[in-house]
């Protein structure tokens, strides 16, 4: 990131002034209240080996340890599907280091059977991107089935999502029936950099904090590599785009080199936001007649 852009981002962060302890305390209170109000006793979290899911499950655990918390069980699910060995090892090492209740459900053979069955029906092989999406889709029913199993055992459960604001809130960088499907989100109000700050505070392992973000949907995939820009740019852009007057004045102060980078990355971010905006509210209902004549 060029100097003038970095300076603006630093200014924004000072104004936003995230206090990890205060944020965690308030978030714990919110989740406890939600669980109590709805008669819920368990949380299910897909643990990927990444920082978002690690923070999310530790938040759930922290809430469960509060005096009087209704949460009796926090269950982590690790679901390798031809996954990168080092990433899966990182996930397993994490849940063991933090003494988290977890199960490992390897869906690799199920994936082979399902993908080949569908490909055979269509008569051609799916490209890597489509196969990557299928991996994300397949983890959803396991998470919700797990919640049903816990509920049947006397601990009514929900699936807790793991999306941060930069990905899920603005870029809509998720799979609708995959990681985008959950009951509640805990870190949706945090930028990716803030996820890192809170993760350090709450005790996420250094190995996970320092790992490059990756959905691991195909070999060598990284989030920033797929997006074409770093998370710092998304944070800067999302904080500025809603302040149109301030944005216009600030852009005029940029030198040619800084403005060129701002224009280039802003265009990329907005293209992804526009392309994925259909995920903001779904399904899209093309209604003609509605109950009571409501349009």
mmCIF file of C-alpha atoms in Angstrom:
data_model
loop_
_atom_site.group_PDB
_atom_site.id
_atom_site.type_symbol
_atom_site.label_atom_id
_atom_site.label_comp_id
_atom_site.label_asym_id
_atom_site.label_seq_id
_atom_site.Cartn_x
_atom_site.Cartn_y
_atom_site.Cartn_z
ATOM 1 C CA UNK A 1 0.000 0.000 0.000
ATOM 2 C CA UNK A 2 1.348 3.421 -1.015
ATOM 3 C CA UNK A 3 2.292 5.875 1.789
ATOM 4 C CA UNK A 4 -0.647 8.285 1.533
ATOM 5 C CA UNK A 5 -3.138 5.420 1.527
ATOM 6 C CA UNK A 6 -1.417 3.749 4.473
ATOM 7 C CA UNK A 7 -1.457 7.025 6.411
ATOM 8 C CA UNK A 8 -5.200 7.412 5.838
ATOM 9 C CA UNK A 9 -5.838 3.855 6.976
ATOM 10 C CA UNK A 10 -3.851 4.459 10.153
ATOM 11 C CA UNK A 11 -5.908 7.594 10.794
ATOM 12 C CA UNK A 12 -9.140 5.634 10.341
ATOM 13 C CA UNK A 13 -7.997 2.927 12.734
ATOM 14 C CA UNK A 14 -7.208 5.491 15.415
ATOM 15 C CA UNK A 15 -10.704 6.932 15.104
ATOM 16 C CA UNK A 16 -12.322 3.485 15.128
ATOM 17 C CA UNK A 17 -10.188 2.657 18.185
ATOM 18 C CA UNK A 18 -10.980 -1.022 18.651
ATOM 19 C CA UNK A 19 -10.551 -2.197 22.244
ATOM 20 C CA UNK A 20 -10.347 -6.020 22.084
ATOM 21 C CA UNK A 21 -11.275 -6.548 25.739
ATOM 22 C CA UNK A 22 -14.325 -4.307 25.565
ATOM 23 C CA UNK A 23 -15.389 -5.859 22.259
ATOM 24 C CA UNK A 24 -15.077 -9.408 23.623
ATOM 25 C CA UNK A 25 -16.984 -8.544 26.810
ATOM 26 C CA UNK A 26 -19.851 -6.977 24.859
ATOM 27 C CA UNK A 27 -19.920 -9.798 22.315
ATOM 28 C CA UNK A 28 -20.064 -12.399 25.091
ATOM 29 C CA UNK A 29 -23.015 -10.569 26.617
ATOM 30 C CA UNK A 30 -24.815 -10.401 23.261
ATOM 31 C CA UNK A 31 -24.371 -14.105 22.559
ATOM 32 C CA UNK A 32 -25.371 -15.138 26.070
ATOM 33 C CA UNK A 33 -28.520 -13.020 25.828
ATOM 34 C CA UNK A 34 -29.364 -14.461 22.399
ATOM 35 C CA UNK A 35 -28.887 -18.052 23.544
ATOM 36 C CA UNK A 36 -30.923 -17.483 26.711
ATOM 37 C CA UNK A 37 -33.785 -15.754 24.889
ATOM 38 C CA UNK A 38 -34.058 -18.567 22.334
ATOM 39 C CA UNK A 39 -33.602 -21.510 24.688
ATOM 40 C CA UNK A 40 -30.328 -22.601 23.073
ATOM 41 C CA UNK A 41 -27.544 -24.545 24.764
ATOM 42 C CA UNK A 42 -24.909 -25.408 22.149
ATOM 43 C CA UNK A 43 -22.819 -23.859 19.375
ATOM 44 C CA UNK A 44 -21.418 -25.635 16.313
ATOM 45 C CA UNK A 45 -18.468 -24.065 14.481
ATOM 46 C CA UNK A 46 -16.690 -25.270 11.341
ATOM 47 C CA UNK A 47 -12.971 -25.027 12.149
ATOM 48 C CA UNK A 48 -10.845 -24.562 9.035
ATOM 49 C CA UNK A 49 -7.387 -23.787 10.352
ATOM 50 C CA UNK A 50 -7.912 -20.092 9.607
ATOM 51 C CA UNK A 51 -8.081 -17.121 11.942
ATOM 52 C CA UNK A 52 -11.797 -16.335 11.512
ATOM 53 C CA UNK A 53 -13.042 -19.744 12.622
ATOM 54 C CA UNK A 54 -10.412 -19.923 15.374
ATOM 55 C CA UNK A 55 -11.558 -16.617 16.853
ATOM 56 C CA UNK A 56 -15.213 -17.587 16.509
ATOM 57 C CA UNK A 57 -14.937 -20.864 18.386
ATOM 58 C CA UNK A 58 -12.822 -19.300 21.148
ATOM 59 C CA UNK A 59 -15.478 -16.608 21.532
ATOM 60 C CA UNK A 60 -18.133 -19.298 21.910
ATOM 61 C CA UNK A 61 -15.990 -21.065 24.489
ATOM 62 C CA UNK A 62 -15.406 -17.805 26.382
ATOM 63 C CA UNK A 63 -19.149 -17.192 26.481
ATOM 64 C CA UNK A 64 -19.825 -20.714 27.739
ATOM 65 C CA UNK A 65 -17.438 -20.121 30.646
ATOM 66 C CA UNK A 66 -19.269 -17.010 31.865
ATOM 67 C CA UNK A 67 -21.223 -17.486 35.126
ATOM 68 C CA UNK A 68 -24.798 -18.446 34.355
ATOM 69 C CA UNK A 69 -24.212 -18.980 30.636
ATOM 70 C CA UNK A 70 -26.819 -21.244 29.019
ATOM 71 C CA UNK A 71 -24.171 -22.666 26.664
ATOM 72 C CA UNK A 72 -23.346 -26.203 27.772
ATOM 73 C CA UNK A 73 -21.469 -27.368 24.685
ATOM 74 C CA UNK A 74 -19.264 -25.827 21.995
ATOM 75 C CA UNK A 75 -18.485 -28.280 19.207
ATOM 76 C CA UNK A 76 -15.832 -27.716 16.566
ATOM 77 C CA UNK A 77 -16.069 -29.603 13.270
ATOM 78 C CA UNK A 78 -13.020 -30.133 11.077
ATOM 79 C CA UNK A 79 -14.050 -31.251 7.587
ATOM 80 C CA UNK A 80 -11.136 -32.089 5.286
ATOM 81 C CA UNK A 81 -12.056 -32.598 1.631
ATOM 82 C CA UNK A 82 -8.806 -33.297 -0.207
ATOM 83 C CA UNK A 83 -7.500 -30.452 1.927
ATOM 84 C CA UNK A 84 -3.939 -29.181 2.174
ATOM 85 C CA UNK A 85 -2.264 -31.318 4.818
ATOM 86 C CA UNK A 86 -0.527 -28.410 6.555
ATOM 87 C CA UNK A 87 -3.791 -26.450 6.868
ATOM 88 C CA UNK A 88 -5.668 -29.410 8.333
ATOM 89 C CA UNK A 89 -2.793 -30.071 10.724
ATOM 90 C CA UNK A 90 -2.986 -26.449 11.815
ATOM 91 C CA UNK A 91 -6.705 -26.836 12.562
ATOM 92 C CA UNK A 92 -6.180 -30.048 14.516
ATOM 93 C CA UNK A 93 -3.216 -28.665 16.444
ATOM 94 C CA UNK A 94 -5.302 -25.620 17.357
ATOM 95 C CA UNK A 95 -8.325 -27.464 18.765
ATOM 96 C CA UNK A 96 -6.039 -29.784 20.722
ATOM 97 C CA UNK A 97 -3.928 -26.918 22.083
ATOM 98 C CA UNK A 98 -7.067 -25.116 23.240
ATOM 99 C CA UNK A 99 -8.714 -28.287 24.541
ATOM 100 C CA UNK A 100 -11.762 -27.758 22.347
ATOM 101 C CA UNK A 101 -14.424 -30.418 21.955
ATOM 102 C CA UNK A 102 -14.274 -31.405 18.286
ATOM 103 C CA UNK A 103 -14.877 -34.056 15.658
ATOM 104 C CA UNK A 104 -13.044 -34.691 12.397
ATOM 105 C CA UNK A 105 -15.281 -35.676 9.489
ATOM 106 C CA UNK A 106 -13.319 -36.413 6.326
ATOM 107 C CA UNK A 107 -15.589 -35.993 3.315
ATOM 108 C CA UNK A 108 -12.968 -36.674 0.635
ATOM 109 C CA UNK A 109 -14.514 -39.965 -0.512
ATOM 110 C CA UNK A 110 -18.018 -38.496 -0.397
ATOM 111 C CA UNK A 111 -16.750 -35.630 -2.564
ATOM 112 C CA UNK A 112 -15.259 -38.074 -5.078
ATOM 113 C CA UNK A 113 -18.533 -39.963 -5.336
ATOM 114 C CA UNK A 114 -20.772 -36.907 -5.536
ATOM 115 C CA UNK A 115 -18.679 -34.910 -8.012
ATOM 116 C CA UNK A 116 -18.126 -37.887 -10.319
ATOM 117 C CA UNK A 117 -21.823 -38.817 -10.210
ATOM 118 C CA UNK A 118 -22.910 -35.314 -11.234
ATOM 119 C CA UNK A 119 -20.149 -35.000 -13.851
ATOM 120 C CA UNK A 120 -21.162 -38.339 -15.345
ATOM 121 C CA UNK A 121 -24.781 -37.181 -15.595
ATOM 122 C CA UNK A 122 -23.689 -34.030 -17.441
ATOM 123 C CA UNK A 123 -21.076 -35.733 -19.561
ATOM 124 C CA UNK A 124 -18.147 -33.452 -18.762
ATOM 125 C CA UNK A 125 -15.717 -32.673 -15.967
ATOM 126 C CA UNK A 126 -16.189 -29.655 -13.714
ATOM 127 C CA UNK A 127 -13.465 -26.972 -13.666
ATOM 128 C CA UNK A 128 -11.392 -26.492 -10.480
ATOM 129 C CA UNK A 129 -13.445 -23.478 -9.338
ATOM 130 C CA UNK A 130 -16.731 -25.409 -9.477
ATOM 131 C CA UNK A 131 -15.190 -28.310 -7.575
ATOM 132 C CA UNK A 132 -13.911 -25.859 -4.991
ATOM 133 C CA UNK A 133 -17.405 -24.470 -4.519
ATOM 134 C CA UNK A 134 -18.765 -27.983 -4.050
ATOM 135 C CA UNK A 135 -16.345 -28.495 -1.153
ATOM 136 C CA UNK A 136 -17.780 -25.438 0.569
ATOM 137 C CA UNK A 137 -21.354 -26.537 -0.133
ATOM 138 C CA UNK A 138 -20.738 -29.996 1.337
ATOM 139 C CA UNK A 139 -19.641 -28.694 4.724
ATOM 140 C CA UNK A 140 -22.995 -27.009 5.361
ATOM 141 C CA UNK A 141 -25.248 -30.076 5.787
ATOM 142 C CA UNK A 142 -22.708 -31.689 8.123
ATOM 143 C CA UNK A 143 -22.672 -28.609 10.367
ATOM 144 C CA UNK A 144 -26.464 -28.401 10.510
ATOM 145 C CA UNK A 145 -26.837 -32.167 10.959
ATOM 146 C CA UNK A 146 -24.409 -31.889 13.868
ATOM 147 C CA UNK A 147 -26.615 -29.176 15.361
ATOM 148 C CA UNK A 148 -29.596 -31.512 15.002
ATOM 149 C CA UNK A 149 -27.712 -34.333 16.738
ATOM 150 C CA UNK A 150 -26.823 -32.077 19.649
ATOM 151 C CA UNK A 151 -30.401 -30.835 19.832
ATOM 152 C CA UNK A 152 -31.712 -34.411 19.894
ATOM 153 C CA UNK A 153 -29.340 -35.128 22.781
ATOM 154 C CA UNK A 154 -30.889 -32.358 24.858
ATOM 155 C CA UNK A 155 -28.674 -29.398 23.973
ATOM 156 C CA UNK A 156 -30.522 -27.253 21.395
ATOM 157 C CA UNK A 157 -27.816 -26.035 19.025
ATOM 158 C CA UNK A 158 -27.095 -23.456 16.352
ATOM 159 C CA UNK A 159 -24.438 -23.157 13.652
ATOM 160 C CA UNK A 160 -22.223 -20.131 14.223
ATOM 161 C CA UNK A 161 -20.808 -18.430 11.130
ATOM 162 C CA UNK A 162 -17.223 -17.234 10.817
ATOM 163 C CA UNK A 163 -17.351 -14.328 8.351
ATOM 164 C CA UNK A 164 -15.679 -10.956 8.943
ATOM 165 C CA UNK A 165 -16.973 -7.632 7.592
ATOM 166 C CA UNK A 166 -14.487 -7.234 4.737
ATOM 167 C CA UNK A 167 -15.373 -10.597 3.213
ATOM 168 C CA UNK A 168 -18.991 -11.186 4.189
ATOM 169 C CA UNK A 169 -20.175 -7.633 4.786
ATOM 170 C CA UNK A 170 -18.929 -5.861 1.665
ATOM 171 C CA UNK A 171 -17.316 -8.176 -0.868
ATOM 172 C CA UNK A 172 -19.857 -10.951 -0.207
ATOM 173 C CA UNK A 173 -16.880 -13.261 -0.623
ATOM 174 C CA UNK A 174 -18.578 -16.478 0.459
ATOM 175 C CA UNK A 175 -20.624 -19.365 -0.922
ATOM 176 C CA UNK A 176 -24.337 -18.827 -0.374
ATOM 177 C CA UNK A 177 -25.164 -22.461 0.470
ATOM 178 C CA UNK A 178 -21.662 -22.998 1.878
ATOM 179 C CA UNK A 179 -19.869 -20.847 4.446
ATOM 180 C CA UNK A 180 -22.538 -18.181 3.919
ATOM 181 C CA UNK A 181 -25.209 -20.371 5.523
ATOM 182 C CA UNK A 182 -25.393 -20.191 9.313
ATOM 183 C CA UNK A 183 -27.663 -19.135 12.157
ATOM 184 C CA UNK A 184 -25.687 -16.226 13.593
ATOM 185 C CA UNK A 185 -22.407 -14.388 12.999
ATOM 186 C CA UNK A 186 -20.107 -13.164 15.769
ATOM 187 C CA UNK A 187 -17.286 -11.355 13.939
ATOM 188 C CA UNK A 188 -19.245 -9.732 11.118
ATOM 189 C CA UNK A 189 -18.535 -6.269 12.569
ATOM 190 C CA UNK A 190 -14.736 -6.659 12.440
ATOM 191 C CA UNK A 191 -12.319 -5.802 9.663
ATOM 192 C CA UNK A 192 -9.755 -8.503 8.948
ATOM 193 C CA UNK A 193 -7.031 -6.539 10.758
ATOM 194 C CA UNK A 194 -9.320 -6.276 13.787
ATOM 195 C CA UNK A 195 -9.926 -10.013 13.699
ATOM 196 C CA UNK A 196 -6.180 -10.329 14.172
ATOM 197 C CA UNK A 197 -6.173 -7.946 17.131
ATOM 198 C CA UNK A 198 -8.999 -9.731 18.920
ATOM 199 C CA UNK A 199 -7.502 -13.122 18.060
ATOM 200 C CA UNK A 200 -4.263 -12.171 19.812
ATOM 201 C CA UNK A 201 -6.191 -10.958 22.849
ATOM 202 C CA UNK A 202 -8.342 -14.061 23.179
ATOM 203 C CA UNK A 203 -5.492 -16.525 22.660
ATOM 204 C CA UNK A 204 -5.599 -17.814 19.088
ATOM 205 C CA UNK A 205 -2.338 -19.608 18.370
ATOM 206 C CA UNK A 206 0.497 -17.721 16.678
ATOM 207 C CA UNK A 207 0.614 -20.288 13.871
ATOM 208 C CA UNK A 208 -2.965 -19.479 12.870
ATOM 209 C CA UNK A 209 -2.616 -15.711 13.301
ATOM 210 C CA UNK A 210 0.408 -15.621 10.983
ATOM 211 C CA UNK A 211 -0.968 -18.002 8.324
ATOM 212 C CA UNK A 212 -2.049 -16.456 4.990
ATOM 213 C CA UNK A 213 -5.871 -16.521 4.754
ATOM 214 C CA UNK A 214 -7.065 -19.330 2.481
ATOM 215 C CA UNK A 215 -10.360 -21.113 1.914
ATOM 216 C CA UNK A 216 -8.237 -24.030 0.621
ATOM 217 C CA UNK A 217 -10.760 -24.813 -2.107
ATOM 218 C CA UNK A 218 -8.036 -25.693 -4.622
ATOM 219 C CA UNK A 219 -4.254 -26.245 -4.364
ATOM 220 C CA UNK A 220 -2.259 -23.114 -3.554
ATOM 221 C CA UNK A 221 -5.326 -20.887 -3.200
ATOM 222 C CA UNK A 222 -5.028 -17.789 -1.013
ATOM 223 C CA UNK A 223 -7.779 -15.258 -0.421
ATOM 224 C CA UNK A 224 -5.679 -12.213 -1.281
ATOM 225 C CA UNK A 225 -4.297 -13.943 -4.377
ATOM 226 C CA UNK A 226 -7.798 -14.720 -5.605
ATOM 227 C CA UNK A 227 -9.119 -11.244 -4.822
ATOM 228 C CA UNK A 228 -6.166 -9.423 -6.350
ATOM 229 C CA UNK A 229 -5.556 -7.068 -3.408
ATOM 230 C CA UNK A 230 -4.834 -7.147 0.323
ATOM 231 C CA UNK A 231 -7.304 -6.855 3.173
ATOM 232 C CA UNK A 232 -5.913 -3.465 4.197
ATOM 233 C CA UNK A 233 -7.264 -2.042 0.941
ATOM 234 C CA UNK A 234 -10.750 -3.395 1.631
ATOM 235 C CA UNK A 235 -10.686 -1.887 5.098
ATOM 236 C CA UNK A 236 -9.643 1.512 3.762
ATOM 237 C CA UNK A 237 -12.166 1.403 0.919
ATOM 238 C CA UNK A 238 -15.157 0.335 3.011
ATOM 239 C CA UNK A 239 -14.436 3.004 5.613
ATOM 240 C CA UNK A 240 -14.157 5.736 2.967
ATOM 241 C CA UNK A 241 -16.815 4.803 0.423
ATOM 242 C CA UNK A 242 -19.711 5.829 2.696
ATOM 243 C CA UNK A 243 -18.172 9.256 3.366
ATOM 244 C CA UNK A 244 -18.544 10.704 -0.121
ATOM 245 C CA UNK A 245 -17.688 14.326 0.647
ATOM 246 C CA UNK A 246 -14.637 13.375 2.687
ATOM 247 C CA UNK A 247 -13.620 10.826 0.049
ATOM 248 C CA UNK A 248 -13.733 13.354 -2.789
ATOM 249 C CA UNK A 249 -11.646 15.873 -0.842
ATOM 250 C CA UNK A 250 -9.116 13.245 0.226
ATOM 251 C CA UNK A 251 -8.648 11.813 -3.269
ATOM 252 C CA UNK A 252 -7.764 15.311 -4.514
ATOM 253 C CA UNK A 253 -4.846 15.400 -2.055
ATOM 254 C CA UNK A 254 -3.245 12.232 -3.454
ATOM 255 C CA UNK A 255 -0.206 12.444 -5.696
ATOM 256 C CA UNK A 256 -0.247 10.648 -9.048
ATOM 257 C CA UNK A 257 1.288 7.402 -7.783
ATOM 258 C CA UNK A 258 -1.016 7.080 -4.777
ATOM 259 C CA UNK A 259 -4.104 8.011 -6.795
ATOM 260 C CA UNK A 260 -3.248 5.458 -9.460
ATOM 261 C CA UNK A 261 -3.135 2.718 -6.845
ATOM 262 C CA UNK A 262 -6.344 3.937 -5.216
ATOM 263 C CA UNK A 263 -8.185 4.002 -8.545
ATOM 264 C CA UNK A 264 -6.918 0.568 -9.568
ATOM 265 C CA UNK A 265 -7.748 -1.234 -6.338
ATOM 266 C CA UNK A 266 -11.042 0.628 -5.798
ATOM 267 C CA UNK A 267 -12.178 -0.536 -9.218
ATOM 268 C CA UNK A 268 -11.337 -4.156 -8.389
ATOM 269 C CA UNK A 269 -13.128 -3.987 -5.045
ATOM 270 C CA UNK A 270 -16.249 -2.419 -6.519
ATOM 271 C CA UNK A 271 -16.400 -4.976 -9.337
ATOM 272 C CA UNK A 272 -16.372 -7.837 -6.830
ATOM 273 C CA UNK A 273 -18.936 -6.066 -4.629
ATOM 274 C CA UNK A 274 -21.256 -5.529 -7.598
ATOM 275 C CA UNK A 275 -20.786 -9.043 -8.968
ATOM 276 C CA UNK A 276 -21.527 -10.650 -5.596
ATOM 277 C CA UNK A 277 -24.273 -8.292 -4.419
ATOM 278 C CA UNK A 278 -26.928 -10.912 -5.163
ATOM 279 C CA UNK A 279 -25.655 -12.696 -2.042
ATOM 280 C CA UNK A 280 -26.679 -9.792 0.193
ATOM 281 C CA UNK A 281 -30.290 -10.932 0.309
ATOM 282 C CA UNK A 282 -31.375 -14.347 -0.884
ATOM 283 C CA UNK A 283 -33.263 -16.088 -2.264
ATOM 284 C CA UNK A 284 -34.571 -13.546 -4.755
ATOM 285 C CA UNK A 285 -38.331 -13.994 -4.995
ATOM 286 C CA UNK A 286 -39.929 -12.994 -8.304
ATOM 287 C CA UNK A 287 -43.419 -12.751 -6.817
ATOM 288 C CA UNK A 288 -46.671 -11.830 -8.532
ATOM 289 C CA UNK A 289 -49.193 -12.669 -5.827
ATOM 290 C CA UNK A 290 -48.397 -12.466 -2.116
ATOM 291 C CA UNK A 291 -50.524 -13.191 0.974
ATOM 292 C CA UNK A 292 -53.158 -10.537 1.706
ATOM 293 C CA UNK A 293 -52.373 -8.817 -1.567
ATOM 294 C CA UNK A 294 -49.096 -7.389 -0.236
ATOM 295 C CA UNK A 295 -46.656 -6.447 -3.006
#
